[in-house]
Amino acid sequence: MLSVKDLVTHFPVDAARGLGSQGPLADARSRTGGIDGVSFEVAQGELFTLLGPSGCGKTTTLRSIAGLERPSSGSVRLRDQVLFDSESGINVPVNRRGISMVFQSYAIWPHMTVFKNVAFPLEVLPRKQRPAAQVVKDRVEQMLETVGLLDYVNHSATQLSGGQQQRLALARALVTEPPIILLDEPLSNLDAKLRESMRLELKRLQRETGVTAIYVTHDQGEALSLSSRVAIMSAGKIVQLGTPREIYGNPSSRYVADFLGGANFLEGTVADASDSEMVVSTGIGAIHVAGQHGRARGSRVVVCFRPEHIRLSTQPPAGTQANCFEGQQMATAFLGDRIDHVIKIGESELRIRSDASLRIHRAERVFAWVDPSDVVALES
Ligand SMILES: Nc1ncnc2c1ncn2[C@@H]1O[C@H](COP(=O)(O)OP(=O)(O)O)[C@@H](O)[C@H]1O
Ligand SMILES: [Mg+2]
């Protein structure tokens, strides 16, 4: 439904580096940063993610789609409408693209009530498209109910917590029922715990409203658990595009593998599942996965968790601990501030990263455990 082709958006060197453009190198370096030939297609109802480190061009891509930047070449189409095309010179203004955007900063309107924040985008629609007052009221209330803020309808927006403000920003972006919504690191200002619950919330919202979304993040876990497909970016280009499982399981380059953190993968079958947690039976035992909607019992999944999320000790953890396994030290690499271990558990070898103070002897028995919220289940 959205098609982005060969998009190139550069910034003049003086804007990018705060330099004048007079020097002898000005011509050669007159353009820098931005994106350099980005292409992808997003299907109806998809949650498509741009993933990459800071400065790789994620925001520039979104801004170019929204019409906030003018690319020097390429095209953007939404359904059968051309929004931008460098060849024919078409450049639909930002307010006519019908695209909603949610930024990292909540960008709610502090002087307005919760109701007014959500109603505003409807009230500023061109007269012909503007719904009647009663319809506005109904739609706003329904949207607030969907994001769980109906009880706050008459509160001032600034009385809301960070998580609530971000839900408000989402409600405001969705109330016009845009064909596509662009989300630029919308959770990155929230603390870790809230981020995790908002992640679920966002996925639920996206499913319920059926809105097509492009999501931008530098957080691998977020990208993998939320997305239907992920495009990994580096230095203004897409270096790999695929489902979370594809890019995680088959990184096409060292860059992608490194960026995704060399996670551990275990094939398994869903043994039990609820709305927010599932138990996957794997070769090393049952693994609990939290923070993801459960898949049907019996379905095949691959669970993965990153080396730095596993706790390692020669002593069993205090109390009962989900996802705790007994194994044997096979190899270590001391890396100054940390140690990488290879631990054999049953027939599997896990890569585990510990802090540098941990002393374990070769072949010693160890206990390894990982918090269910640090485990991601991918489609098999
Ligand atoms: N307005 C701008 N002026 C000059 N350079 C910019 C501007 N916006 C982005 N850049 C440069 O373009 C590159 C990509 O930036 P950006 O799209 O913001 O990356 P990301 O969102 O992935 O962190 C960076 O090198 C950045 O410095
Ligand atoms: Mg950015």
Coordinates of C-alpha atoms and ligand atoms in Angstrom, one line a residue:
M1 CA 0.0 0.0 0.0
L2 CA 3.0 2.2 0.5
S3 CA 5.8 2.1 -1.9
V4 CA 9.1 3.9 -1.4
K5 CA 11.6 3.8 -4.3
D6 CA 15.2 4.8 -4.5
L7 CA 14.7 7.7 -2.1
V8 CA 17.7 10.0 -1.7
T9 CA 17.6 12.8 0.8
H10 CA 20.8 14.7 1.6
F11 CA 21.5 17.7 3.7
P12 CA 23.8 20.5 2.7
V13 CA 27.1 20.4 4.4
D14 CA 26.6 23.7 6.2
A15 CA 23.4 22.4 7.8
A16 CA 25.0 19.1 8.6
R17 CA 28.2 20.3 10.1
G18 CA 27.7 24.0 10.9
L19 CA 30.3 24.9 8.2
G20 CA 30.1 27.5 5.5
S21 CA 29.9 26.3 2.0
Q22 CA 32.7 28.4 0.5
G23 CA 35.9 26.3 1.1
P24 CA 37.7 24.4 -1.7
L25 CA 36.0 21.1 -0.7
A26 CA 32.5 22.6 -0.6
D27 CA 31.5 21.2 -3.9
A28 CA 32.7 17.7 -3.3
R29 CA 31.2 17.6 0.1
S30 CA 28.3 19.8 -0.6
R31 CA 25.8 17.1 0.4
T32 CA 26.1 14.7 3.3
G33 CA 24.1 12.6 5.8
G34 CA 20.5 11.7 5.1
I35 CA 19.6 8.6 3.1
D36 CA 21.0 7.2 0.0
G37 CA 18.7 5.1 -2.2
V38 CA 16.1 3.7 0.2
S39 CA 13.4 1.3 -1.3
F40 CA 10.8 -0.8 0.4
E41 CA 7.1 -1.7 0.1
V42 CA 4.7 -1.9 3.1
A43 CA 1.5 -4.0 2.8
Q44 CA -1.8 -3.1 4.2
G45 CA -2.0 -3.8 8.0
E46 CA 1.7 -4.4 8.3
L47 CA 3.8 -3.1 11.2
F48 CA 7.0 -2.4 9.3
T49 CA 10.1 -1.4 11.2
L50 CA 13.2 0.5 10.3
L51 CA 15.9 -0.6 12.7
G52 CA 19.5 0.7 13.0
P53 CA 21.9 2.7 15.1
S54 CA 21.6 6.4 15.7
G55 CA 22.4 8.5 12.6
C56 CA 21.7 5.7 10.1
G57 CA 18.8 7.6 8.5
K58 CA 15.6 6.3 10.1
T59 CA 14.1 9.7 10.9
T60 CA 15.1 11.1 7.5
T61 CA 13.3 8.2 5.9
L62 CA 10.1 8.9 7.9
R63 CA 10.3 12.6 7.3
S64 CA 10.7 12.1 3.6
I65 CA 7.6 9.9 3.5
A66 CA 5.6 12.4 5.5
G67 CA 6.7 15.3 3.3
L68 CA 8.7 17.1 5.9
E69 CA 11.9 16.7 3.9
R70 CA 12.2 17.0 0.1
P71 CA 14.2 14.1 -1.4
S72 CA 16.5 14.9 -4.3
S73 CA 15.3 11.8 -6.1
G74 CA 13.0 8.8 -5.8
S75 CA 9.3 8.4 -5.3
V76 CA 6.7 7.7 -2.6
R77 CA 3.3 6.3 -3.4
L78 CA 0.4 5.6 -1.1
R79 CA -2.1 3.3 -2.6
D80 CA -2.7 4.6 -6.1
Q81 CA -1.6 8.2 -5.2
V82 CA 1.8 9.5 -6.0
L83 CA 2.9 11.6 -3.0
F84 CA 6.3 12.4 -4.3
D85 CA 8.1 11.8 -7.5
S86 CA 11.3 13.6 -8.4
E87 CA 10.9 12.9 -12.1
S88 CA 7.5 14.3 -12.6
G89 CA 8.0 16.9 -9.9
I90 CA 5.0 15.8 -7.9
N91 CA 5.3 16.8 -4.2
V92 CA 2.1 16.6 -2.2
P93 CA 2.3 19.0 0.8
V94 CA 2.6 17.4 4.2
N95 CA -1.0 18.3 5.3
R96 CA -2.5 16.7 2.2
R97 CA -0.7 13.4 2.6
G98 CA -3.1 12.1 5.3
I99 CA -0.3 10.5 7.2
S100 CA 0.0 10.7 11.0
M101 CA 3.3 10.8 12.8
V102 CA 4.2 10.1 16.5
F103 CA 7.5 11.2 17.7
Q104 CA 9.9 10.2 20.5
S105 CA 8.9 13.3 22.5
Y106 CA 5.2 12.9 23.4
A107 CA 4.3 16.2 21.6
I108 CA 1.0 16.4 23.3
W109 CA -0.5 19.9 23.6
P110 CA 0.0 20.8 27.2
H111 CA -2.6 23.6 27.3
M112 CA -5.4 21.4 26.1
T113 CA -7.4 18.7 27.9
V114 CA -7.1 15.1 27.0
F115 CA -10.3 15.3 25.0
K116 CA -9.2 18.4 23.2
N117 CA -5.9 16.8 22.3
V118 CA -7.6 14.0 20.5
A119 CA -10.4 16.1 19.0
F120 CA -8.0 18.7 17.5
P121 CA -6.9 16.8 14.4
L122 CA -10.6 16.2 13.5
E123 CA -11.5 19.9 14.2
V124 CA -8.8 21.2 11.8
L125 CA -9.8 19.0 8.9
P126 CA -11.0 20.9 5.8
R127 CA -14.6 21.8 6.2
K128 CA -15.9 19.1 3.9
Q129 CA -14.2 16.3 5.7
R130 CA -14.8 17.6 9.2
P131 CA -17.3 15.4 11.1
A132 CA -20.2 16.9 13.1
A133 CA -19.6 17.8 16.7
Q134 CA -21.4 14.7 18.0
V135 CA -19.4 12.4 15.7
V136 CA -16.2 14.1 16.9
K137 CA -17.2 13.4 20.5
D138 CA -18.1 9.8 19.8
R139 CA -14.9 9.1 17.9
V140 CA -12.7 10.8 20.5
E141 CA -14.3 8.9 23.3
Q142 CA -14.0 5.6 21.5
M143 CA -10.4 6.3 20.7
L144 CA -9.7 7.2 24.4
E145 CA -11.4 4.0 25.5
T146 CA -9.2 2.0 23.1
V147 CA -6.0 3.5 24.7
G148 CA -7.4 3.2 28.2
L149 CA -7.7 7.0 28.9
L150 CA -11.5 7.5 28.9
D151 CA -11.4 8.1 32.7
Y152 CA -9.1 11.1 32.1
V153 CA -11.1 12.7 29.3
N154 CA -11.4 16.1 31.1
H155 CA -8.0 16.1 32.7
S156 CA -5.3 18.5 31.6
A157 CA -2.9 16.6 29.3
T158 CA 0.0 17.5 31.6
Q159 CA -1.6 15.6 34.5
L160 CA -0.9 12.4 32.7
S161 CA 2.2 10.2 33.3
G162 CA 4.8 9.6 30.6
G163 CA 3.2 6.4 29.5
Q164 CA -0.3 7.9 29.4
Q165 CA 1.0 10.9 27.4
Q166 CA 2.4 8.6 24.8
R167 CA -0.9 6.7 24.7
L168 CA -2.6 10.1 24.2
A169 CA -0.2 10.9 21.4
L170 CA -1.2 7.6 19.8
A171 CA -4.9 8.2 20.2
R172 CA -4.4 11.6 18.5
A173 CA -2.5 10.1 15.6
L174 CA -5.1 7.4 15.1
V175 CA -8.3 9.4 15.5
T176 CA -8.4 10.6 11.9
E177 CA -8.2 6.9 10.8
P178 CA -5.1 7.6 8.7
P179 CA -4.2 5.0 6.1
I180 CA -0.7 4.8 7.6
I181 CA 1.0 6.0 10.8
L182 CA 4.7 6.7 11.2
L183 CA 6.2 6.1 14.7
D184 CA 9.6 7.5 15.4
E185 CA 11.1 5.8 18.5
P186 CA 7.8 6.4 20.4
L187 CA 8.8 4.4 23.4
S188 CA 12.4 5.5 23.9
N189 CA 11.6 8.1 26.5
L190 CA 9.9 5.7 28.8
D191 CA 11.6 3.6 31.5
A192 CA 12.4 0.0 30.8
K193 CA 9.4 -1.6 32.5
L194 CA 6.9 0.8 31.0
R195 CA 8.5 0.4 27.6
E196 CA 7.8 -3.3 27.7
S197 CA 4.1 -2.9 28.6
M198 CA 3.7 -0.1 26.0
R199 CA 5.2 -2.4 23.4
L200 CA 2.4 -4.9 24.0
E201 CA -0.2 -2.1 24.1
L202 CA 1.1 -0.7 20.8
K203 CA 0.9 -4.0 19.1
R204 CA -2.6 -4.6 20.4
L205 CA -3.7 -1.1 19.2
Q206 CA -2.2 -1.6 15.8
R207 CA -4.0 -5.0 15.4
E208 CA -7.3 -3.7 16.7
T209 CA -7.3 -0.6 14.5
G210 CA -5.8 -2.5 11.5
V211 CA -3.7 0.6 10.8
T212 CA -0.6 0.2 8.7
A213 CA 2.4 1.4 10.5
I214 CA 6.1 2.2 9.9
Y215 CA 7.9 2.0 13.2
V216 CA 11.4 3.3 13.8
T217 CA 13.7 2.1 16.6
H218 CA 17.3 1.3 17.5
D219 CA 16.1 -1.4 19.9
Q220 CA 16.5 -4.9 18.5
G221 CA 14.1 -6.5 21.0
E222 CA 11.4 -3.9 20.2
A223 CA 11.8 -4.5 16.5
L224 CA 11.7 -8.2 16.7
S225 CA 8.7 -8.5 19.0
L226 CA 6.6 -5.9 17.2
S227 CA 7.2 -6.1 13.6
S228 CA 5.8 -8.1 10.7
R229 CA 9.0 -7.2 8.8
V230 CA 12.1 -5.3 9.6
A231 CA 14.5 -3.3 7.4
I232 CA 18.0 -2.9 9.0
M233 CA 19.7 0.3 8.0
S234 CA 23.3 1.4 8.0
A235 CA 24.7 4.7 6.8
G236 CA 21.7 5.8 4.9
K237 CA 20.9 2.4 3.2
I238 CA 18.8 -0.6 3.9
V239 CA 21.2 -3.5 4.4
Q240 CA 18.7 -6.3 5.1
L241 CA 15.0 -6.6 4.9
G242 CA 12.9 -9.5 6.1
T243 CA 10.7 -11.0 8.8
P244 CA 12.2 -10.9 12.4
R245 CA 12.9 -14.6 12.1
E246 CA 14.6 -14.2 8.8
I247 CA 16.9 -11.4 9.8
Y248 CA 17.6 -12.8 13.2
G249 CA 18.2 -16.4 12.0
N250 CA 20.0 -15.5 8.7
P251 CA 21.8 -12.2 9.1
S252 CA 23.2 -11.4 5.7
S253 CA 26.2 -9.6 7.0
R254 CA 28.5 -9.3 10.0
Y255 CA 27.0 -5.9 10.6
V256 CA 23.5 -7.3 10.9
A257 CA 24.7 -10.2 13.1
D258 CA 26.6 -7.9 15.3
F259 CA 23.8 -5.4 15.5
L260 CA 21.4 -8.1 16.5
G261 CA 23.8 -9.1 19.2
G262 CA 24.6 -12.8 18.4
A263 CA 21.6 -14.1 20.2
N264 CA 21.0 -17.7 21.3
F265 CA 18.3 -19.6 19.3
L266 CA 16.4 -22.6 20.5
E267 CA 13.7 -24.4 18.4
G268 CA 10.7 -25.4 20.4
T269 CA 6.9 -26.1 20.5
V270 CA 4.4 -24.0 22.4
A271 CA 3.3 -26.1 25.4
D272 CA 1.1 -23.5 27.0
A273 CA 0.0 -20.0 26.2
S274 CA -2.0 -17.1 27.7
D275 CA -2.5 -13.5 26.6
S276 CA 0.9 -12.3 27.7
E277 CA 3.0 -15.4 28.4
M278 CA 3.8 -18.7 26.9
V279 CA 5.7 -21.8 27.8
V280 CA 7.8 -23.3 25.0
S281 CA 9.3 -26.8 25.3
T282 CA 12.8 -26.9 23.9
G283 CA 15.7 -29.3 23.8
I284 CA 17.0 -27.9 27.1
G285 CA 13.6 -27.8 28.9
A286 CA 10.6 -25.5 29.3
I287 CA 11.3 -21.8 28.5
H288 CA 8.9 -19.1 29.7
V289 CA 8.4 -16.2 27.4
A290 CA 6.7 -13.0 28.7
G291 CA 5.6 -9.8 27.2
Q292 CA 4.3 -11.3 23.9
H293 CA 0.9 -12.5 22.9
G294 CA 0.9 -16.3 23.2
R295 CA 0.7 -18.4 20.0
A296 CA -1.5 -21.4 19.6
R297 CA -0.5 -24.5 21.6
G298 CA 1.5 -26.9 19.5
S299 CA 2.9 -24.3 17.1
R300 CA 6.6 -24.3 16.3
V301 CA 8.6 -21.3 17.4
V302 CA 12.2 -20.3 17.9
V303 CA 13.0 -18.7 21.2
C304 CA 15.9 -16.4 21.4
F305 CA 17.7 -14.4 24.0
R306 CA 20.8 -12.4 24.1
P307 CA 24.0 -13.4 25.7
E308 CA 23.9 -10.4 28.1
H309 CA 20.5 -11.2 29.3
I310 CA 21.5 -14.6 30.8
R311 CA 22.6 -14.7 34.5
L312 CA 25.3 -17.1 35.3
S313 CA 26.5 -18.5 38.6
T314 CA 28.2 -21.5 40.2
Q315 CA 25.4 -21.3 42.8
P316 CA 21.7 -21.9 42.0
P317 CA 19.6 -18.7 42.1
A318 CA 17.8 -17.9 45.4
G319 CA 14.1 -19.0 45.4
T320 CA 12.3 -20.4 42.4
Q321 CA 13.4 -19.0 39.1
A322 CA 11.9 -19.6 35.7
N323 CA 14.2 -20.5 32.8
C324 CA 17.0 -21.8 35.0
F325 CA 19.2 -24.5 33.6
E326 CA 22.2 -26.4 34.8
G327 CA 25.2 -26.7 32.5
Q328 CA 28.9 -26.9 32.1
Q329 CA 31.4 -24.3 31.2
M330 CA 33.0 -25.1 27.8
A331 CA 35.0 -22.0 26.9
T332 CA 35.5 -18.4 28.0
A333 CA 36.9 -15.2 26.5
F334 CA 38.0 -12.4 28.8
L335 CA 37.1 -9.1 27.2
G336 CA 38.3 -6.6 29.8
D337 CA 35.0 -5.3 31.1
R338 CA 33.1 -8.6 30.6
I339 CA 33.5 -12.3 29.9
D340 CA 31.9 -14.3 27.1
H341 CA 31.2 -17.9 28.0
V342 CA 30.1 -20.9 26.1
I343 CA 27.9 -23.0 28.3
K344 CA 26.8 -26.5 27.4
I345 CA 23.3 -27.3 28.5
G346 CA 22.0 -30.7 27.4
E347 CA 22.9 -30.9 23.7
S348 CA 22.9 -27.1 23.2
E349 CA 25.6 -24.5 23.6
L350 CA 24.6 -21.1 24.8
R351 CA 26.6 -17.9 24.5
I352 CA 26.4 -16.0 27.8
R353 CA 28.0 -12.7 28.7
S354 CA 28.9 -12.0 32.3
D355 CA 30.6 -9.2 34.1
A356 CA 34.4 -9.5 34.4
S357 CA 34.4 -10.4 38.1
L358 CA 32.7 -13.8 37.6
R359 CA 35.2 -16.7 38.1
I360 CA 34.3 -20.1 36.7
H361 CA 36.7 -22.9 36.0
R362 CA 36.6 -24.9 32.8
A363 CA 34.2 -27.8 33.0
E364 CA 32.7 -26.5 36.2
R365 CA 29.0 -26.9 36.8
V366 CA 27.1 -23.7 36.5
F367 CA 23.5 -22.4 36.6
A368 CA 22.2 -20.1 33.9
W369 CA 18.9 -18.3 34.0
V370 CA 17.1 -15.8 31.9
D371 CA 14.1 -13.6 32.8
P372 CA 11.0 -14.5 30.7
S373 CA 10.7 -10.9 29.6
D374 CA 14.1 -11.1 28.0
V375 CA 13.1 -14.0 25.8
V376 CA 11.6 -13.4 22.4
A377 CA 9.6 -16.1 20.6
L378 CA 9.9 -15.9 16.8
E379 CA 7.8 -17.8 14.2
S380 CA 9.6 -20.9 13.2
Ligands
LIG1 N1 18.4 18.5 9.4 C1 19.5 18.0 9.2 N2 20.6 18.7 8.8 C2 21.8 18.1 8.5 N3 22.0 16.8 8.7 C3 21.0 16.0 9.1 C4 19.7 16.6 9.4 N4 18.9 15.5 9.8 C5 19.7 14.4 9.8 N5 21.0 14.7 9.4 C6 22.1 13.8 9.2 O1 21.6 12.7 8.5 C7 22.0 11.4 9.0 C8 20.8 10.6 9.4 O2 20.1 11.2 10.4 P1 18.7 10.6 11.0 O3 17.8 10.3 9.9 O4 18.2 11.6 12.0 O5 19.2 9.3 11.7 P2 18.5 8.3 12.8 O6 17.0 8.8 12.9 O7 18.6 7.0 12.2 O8 19.2 8.5 14.1 C9 22.9 11.8 10.2 O9 24.2 11.7 9.8 C10 22.5 13.2 10.6 O10 23.5 13.9 11.1
MG2 MG 16.0 9.4 14.6

